[in-house]
Structure formats: structure tokens, C-alpha cells
CSV table of C-alpha atoms and ligand atoms in Angstrom, one decimal:
chain,number,residue,atom,x,y,z
T,1,UNK,CA,13.7,-4.5,2.2
T,2,UNK,CA,13.9,-1.2,0.2
T,3,UNK,CA,10.7,-0.2,-1.6
T,4,UNK,CA,10.8,2.0,-4.7
T,5,UNK,CA,7.6,3.6,-6.1
T,6,UNK,CA,7.6,4.1,-9.9
T,7,UNK,CA,5.1,5.1,-12.5
T,8,UNK,CA,3.1,2.2,-13.8
T,9,UNK,CA,2.6,3.8,-17.2
T,10,UNK,CA,3.1,7.1,-18.8
T,11,UNK,CA,5.9,9.4,-19.8
T,12,UNK,CA,8.3,8.3,-17.0
T,13,UNK,CA,7.8,4.6,-17.4
T,14,UNK,CA,10.3,3.6,-20.1
T,15,UNK,CA,13.2,5.6,-18.7
T,16,UNK,CA,12.5,4.6,-15.1
T,17,UNK,CA,12.7,0.9,-16.2
T,18,UNK,CA,15.9,1.6,-18.0
T,19,UNK,CA,17.3,3.3,-14.9
T,20,UNK,CA,16.5,0.2,-12.8
T,21,UNK,CA,18.2,-2.0,-15.4
T,22,UNK,CA,21.3,0.2,-15.5
T,23,UNK,CA,21.4,-0.2,-11.7
T,24,UNK,CA,21.4,-3.9,-12.3
T,25,UNK,CA,18.1,-4.2,-10.4
T,26,UNK,CA,16.4,-7.3,-11.9
T,27,UNK,CA,12.7,-7.8,-11.5
T,28,UNK,CA,11.2,-11.2,-10.9
T,29,UNK,CA,8.4,-10.7,-13.3
T,30,UNK,CA,7.8,-8.4,-16.3
T,31,UNK,CA,4.1,-8.4,-15.5
T,32,UNK,CA,3.2,-5.0,-14.1
T,33,UNK,CA,1.5,-6.1,-11.0
T,34,UNK,CA,1.3,-3.6,-8.2
T,35,UNK,CA,4.3,-4.9,-6.2
T,36,UNK,CA,7.2,-6.7,-7.9
T,37,UNK,CA,10.2,-8.3,-6.1
T,38,UNK,CA,13.7,-7.9,-7.3
T,39,UNK,CA,15.3,-11.2,-8.0
T,40,UNK,CA,18.9,-10.1,-7.1
T,41,UNK,CA,18.5,-7.3,-4.4
T,42,UNK,CA,16.3,-6.9,-1.3
T,43,UNK,CA,14.2,-4.4,-3.3
T,44,UNK,CA,10.5,-4.2,-4.1
T,45,UNK,CA,9.2,-2.0,-6.9
T,46,UNK,CA,5.7,-0.5,-6.4
T,47,UNK,CA,4.0,0.5,-9.6
T,48,UNK,CA,1.6,3.5,-9.1
T,49,UNK,CA,0.0,6.4,-10.9
T,50,UNK,CA,2.6,9.3,-10.8
T,51,UNK,CA,0.1,11.4,-8.9
T,52,UNK,CA,0.2,9.0,-5.9
T,53,UNK,CA,4.0,8.7,-5.7
T,54,UNK,CA,4.8,11.8,-3.6
T,55,UNK,CA,2.3,10.8,-0.9
T,56,UNK,CA,3.5,7.2,-0.9
T,57,UNK,CA,7.0,8.3,-0.2
T,58,UNK,CA,6.1,11.0,2.3
T,59,UNK,CA,4.1,8.5,4.4
T,60,UNK,CA,6.9,6.0,4.3
T,61,UNK,CA,4.9,3.3,2.4
T,62,UNK,CA,7.7,3.5,-0.1
T,63,UNK,CA,11.3,4.5,0.8
T,64,UNK,CA,12.1,6.0,-2.6
T,65,UNK,CA,10.2,7.2,-5.6
T,66,UNK,CA,10.8,8.2,-9.2
T,67,UNK,CA,8.5,11.0,-10.1
T,68,UNK,CA,8.2,14.1,-12.3
T,69,UNK,CA,9.1,17.4,-10.7
T,70,UNK,CA,5.7,18.6,-11.8
T,71,UNK,CA,3.8,16.1,-9.7
T,72,UNK,CA,6.3,16.5,-6.8
T,73,UNK,CA,5.7,20.3,-6.7
T,74,UNK,CA,2.0,20.0,-7.2
T,75,UNK,CA,1.4,17.6,-4.3
T,76,UNK,CA,3.5,19.6,-1.7
T,77,UNK,CA,4.1,16.4,0.2
T,78,UNK,CA,6.8,16.1,2.8
T,79,UNK,CA,9.4,14.1,0.9
T,80,UNK,CA,12.8,15.3,-0.3
T,81,UNK,CA,14.7,15.4,-3.6
T,82,UNK,CA,17.6,13.0,-3.5
T,83,UNK,CA,18.7,13.3,-7.1
T,84,UNK,CA,17.6,15.1,-10.3
T,85,UNK,CA,17.6,12.3,-12.9
T,86,UNK,CA,17.8,14.4,-16.0
T,87,UNK,CA,15.2,12.6,-18.1
T,88,UNK,CA,11.6,13.2,-19.0
T,89,UNK,CA,12.3,16.9,-19.3
T,90,UNK,CA,9.3,19.1,-20.0
T,91,UNK,CA,7.9,22.4,-18.9
T,92,UNK,CA,4.7,23.5,-17.3
T,93,UNK,CA,3.3,26.3,-19.4
T,94,UNK,CA,0.3,28.6,-19.9
T,95,UNK,CA,-1.1,28.3,-23.4
T,96,UNK,CA,-3.9,30.1,-25.2
T,97,UNK,CA,-5.7,30.0,-28.6
T,98,UNK,CA,-3.0,30.6,-31.3
T,99,UNK,CA,-5.0,33.1,-33.3
T,100,UNK,CA,-5.5,35.5,-30.4
T,101,UNK,CA,-3.0,38.2,-29.6
T,102,UNK,CA,-1.0,37.8,-26.4
T,103,UNK,CA,-0.3,41.2,-24.7
T,104,UNK,CA,1.3,39.8,-21.6
T,105,UNK,CA,0.2,38.1,-18.3
T,106,UNK,CA,-2.6,40.6,-17.7
T,107,UNK,CA,-4.5,38.8,-20.6
T,108,UNK,CA,-5.3,36.0,-18.1
T,109,UNK,CA,-7.2,38.4,-15.7
T,110,UNK,CA,-10.8,37.2,-15.5
T,111,UNK,CA,-10.0,34.3,-17.8
T,112,UNK,CA,-10.8,30.6,-17.1
T,113,UNK,CA,-7.8,28.3,-17.1
T,114,UNK,CA,-8.1,24.5,-17.3
T,115,UNK,CA,-5.4,22.5,-15.6
T,116,UNK,CA,-4.4,19.3,-13.7
T,117,UNK,CA,-1.9,21.4,-11.7
T,118,UNK,CA,-4.0,23.9,-9.6
T,119,UNK,CA,-1.5,24.3,-6.8
T,120,UNK,CA,1.4,25.3,-9.0
T,121,UNK,CA,-0.9,27.5,-11.1
T,122,UNK,CA,-2.5,29.2,-8.1
T,123,UNK,CA,0.9,30.0,-6.6
T,124,UNK,CA,2.1,31.5,-9.9
T,125,UNK,CA,-1.0,33.6,-10.5
T,126,UNK,CA,-0.9,34.9,-7.0
T,127,UNK,CA,2.8,35.8,-7.2
T,128,UNK,CA,2.1,37.7,-10.4
T,129,UNK,CA,-1.1,39.4,-9.3
T,130,UNK,CA,-3.3,37.7,-11.9
T,131,UNK,CA,-6.9,37.1,-11.0
T,132,UNK,CA,-8.0,34.1,-13.1
T,133,UNK,CA,-10.5,31.3,-12.5
T,134,UNK,CA,-8.9,27.8,-12.3
T,135,UNK,CA,-10.9,24.9,-13.7
T,136,UNK,CA,-9.5,21.6,-12.5
T,137,UNK,CA,-9.6,18.7,-15.0
T,138,UNK,CA,-7.7,15.5,-14.8
T,139,UNK,CA,-7.1,14.7,-18.4
T,140,UNK,CA,-7.4,16.0,-22.0
T,141,UNK,CA,-6.8,19.5,-20.7
T,142,UNK,CA,-5.7,20.6,-24.2
T,143,UNK,CA,-9.1,20.2,-25.7
T,144,UNK,CA,-10.8,22.6,-23.1
T,145,UNK,CA,-10.5,25.9,-25.1
T,146,UNK,CA,-11.7,24.2,-28.3
T,147,UNK,CA,-14.9,23.0,-26.6
T,148,UNK,CA,-15.6,26.2,-24.7
T,149,UNK,CA,-14.7,24.8,-21.3
T,150,UNK,CA,-11.9,27.3,-20.7
T,151,UNK,CA,-10.1,30.3,-22.3
T,152,UNK,CA,-6.7,28.9,-21.8
T,153,UNK,CA,-4.8,25.9,-20.3
T,154,UNK,CA,-1.9,25.3,-18.0
T,155,UNK,CA,-0.3,22.0,-18.8
T,156,UNK,CA,2.8,19.9,-19.6
T,157,UNK,CA,4.6,20.8,-22.8
T,158,UNK,CA,7.3,18.6,-24.2
T,159,UNK,CA,7.5,18.4,-28.0
T,160,UNK,CA,4.8,21.0,-28.3
T,161,UNK,CA,2.8,18.9,-30.8
T,162,UNK,CA,-0.2,18.6,-28.5
T,163,UNK,CA,-0.5,22.4,-28.5
T,164,UNK,CA,-0.1,22.6,-32.3
T,165,UNK,CA,-2.8,20.0,-32.9
T,166,UNK,CA,-5.2,21.9,-30.7
T,167,UNK,CA,-4.4,25.3,-32.2
T,168,UNK,CA,-2.9,26.6,-29.0
T,169,UNK,CA,0.4,28.5,-28.4
T,170,UNK,CA,2.7,28.5,-25.4
T,171,UNK,CA,2.9,32.0,-23.9
T,172,UNK,CA,4.4,31.6,-20.4
T,173,UNK,CA,6.8,28.9,-19.1
T,174,UNK,CA,5.9,28.6,-15.4
T,175,UNK,CA,8.4,25.9,-14.5
T,176,UNK,CA,10.7,23.3,-16.0
T,177,UNK,CA,10.4,19.7,-14.9
T,178,UNK,CA,12.4,16.5,-15.1
T,179,UNK,CA,12.3,13.1,-13.3
T,180,UNK,CA,13.4,13.2,-9.7
T,181,UNK,CA,14.5,10.5,-7.2
T,182,UNK,CA,12.7,11.4,-4.0
T,183,UNK,CA,13.0,9.9,-0.5
T,184,UNK,CA,11.2,9.9,2.8
T,185,UNK,CA,12.5,12.6,5.1
T,186,UNK,CA,13.0,10.1,7.9
T,187,UNK,CA,14.9,7.5,5.9
J,1,PRP,C1,1.0,15.6,-21.4
J,1,PRP,C2,0.1,16.9,-21.6
J,1,PRP,C3,-0.1,16.9,-23.1
J,1,PRP,C4,1.2,16.3,-23.6
J,1,PRP,C5,2.2,17.3,-24.1
J,1,PRP,O1,0.1,14.5,-21.3
J,1,PRP,O2,-1.1,16.8,-20.9
J,1,PRP,O3,-1.2,16.2,-23.4
J,1,PRP,O4,1.8,15.5,-22.6
J,1,PRP,O5,3.3,16.7,-24.7
J,1,PRP,P1,3.8,17.2,-26.2
J,1,PRP,O6,4.2,18.6,-26.0
J,1,PRP,O7,5.0,16.4,-26.4
J,1,PRP,O8,2.7,17.0,-27.1
J,1,PRP,P2,0.7,13.1,-20.8
J,1,PRP,O9,1.2,12.4,-22.0
J,1,PRP,O10,1.8,13.3,-19.7
J,1,PRP,O11,-0.5,12.4,-20.2
J,1,PRP,P3,-1.6,12.9,-19.2
J,1,PRP,O12,-1.7,14.4,-19.2
J,1,PRP,O13,-2.9,12.2,-19.7
J,1,PRP,O14,-1.2,12.4,-17.8
J,2,ZN,ZN1,-0.4,12.3,-14.6
């Protein structure tokens, strides 16, 4: 039995389901229970939060996983990239209030940055010699500057509309991301 971990809901979900369908993997139920059997292959699909997919694959609980590169890089789990899937493209960027002037990376020195991706951000700041405070928050990162919780954010940007509606501007693209097929190293 091959077990594949996929995102239960969120930005990867629709296209992951389409990928399974294109691969002719039929599921026995359309109800999103945790574990669903395929009706035509010896395959089980495990529906999880994207954050939990790298670890689930690294520990061998699932053999394969479909996950965003952002989560894969953030979790630093011992799994490997089998294929870049080319969908759910986005970038992980630093953004700041749009009315302030941006003189370059040094602006972030002594600033507080809200993010759900502290590992990727810490590595980037260190590499660039920037000394900022990282405030970890799991959701609604984009409202942080507006409510005085942080000076800037580090988050996923896709269409950019979330930034616009929160009066923020993207000033540094730290990494690009897309959906990945990952596998256990000892598969
Ligand atoms: C991400 C991110 C922004 C939004 C950006 O959230 O946190 O809120 O997408 O996309 P846009 O540039 O197209 O507006 P996501 O929908 O992945 O949900 P989550 O952060 O709550 O997991
Ligand atoms: Zn998430």
C-alpha cells in the first residue's frame, strides 16, 4: 500500500486533487476524512495540514507527499524532492507599509517582522547581516503592521492583493515556491 499525504484544504488542495485525477487515482469517497482509500489502486490518501506533511513523509508515516516548497524549506525535515509540480506558484517576500520609503535591506535592522516562516526568514537575515526581531504568528500575518504588532511582514505573496488591501508593499523576494512531490529518503 502506498500512502500519499496531501493538503486537506488551502491553496494546494484543488490542484492536488486534479493531479490525482489526471493520474487516474480514484478515491472511494469524496468526504475528506483523514485517510481515504483509492478504489482502483493500492493507494491511500492522507489529508493533512500542509505544515504537517514534511514530517509525515520524513518519518515514513506517508511514502509520498504533495506540499508547497515554502513549507518544505521551513520544516527542514529529512525528506527529498522527487518532482517539482509547477503549480501553486508563489513567492516568500518581505513587505512593509507602502507609504514608507524603502532604502534597502538595512531598513529591517532593529525592526520587528511578523511571519509564519521563522526558519527561512532567520537564515535570510543572517546571510544578509540584518539584525531584526522575528515575531512568529500562525495566521493573518498581513494585519500585523496595521495593528502595531510588527513593523513589517515576511509571508507568501501570490496575486499581491492581500498586500494591497493591507497597505503593504513587497520589497524583497526571498524565495520562489511551487508545489513539490516529496518522498521518504528510505523509500
Ligand atoms: C497566504 C498569505 C496571504 C495570501 C497571499 O495565505 O498568508 O494571506 O496567501 O496571497 P495573495 O498575494 O494572492 O493575496 P494562505 O491563503 O496560504 O493562507 P494561510 O496563510 O492562512 O495559510
Ligand atoms: Zn499553511
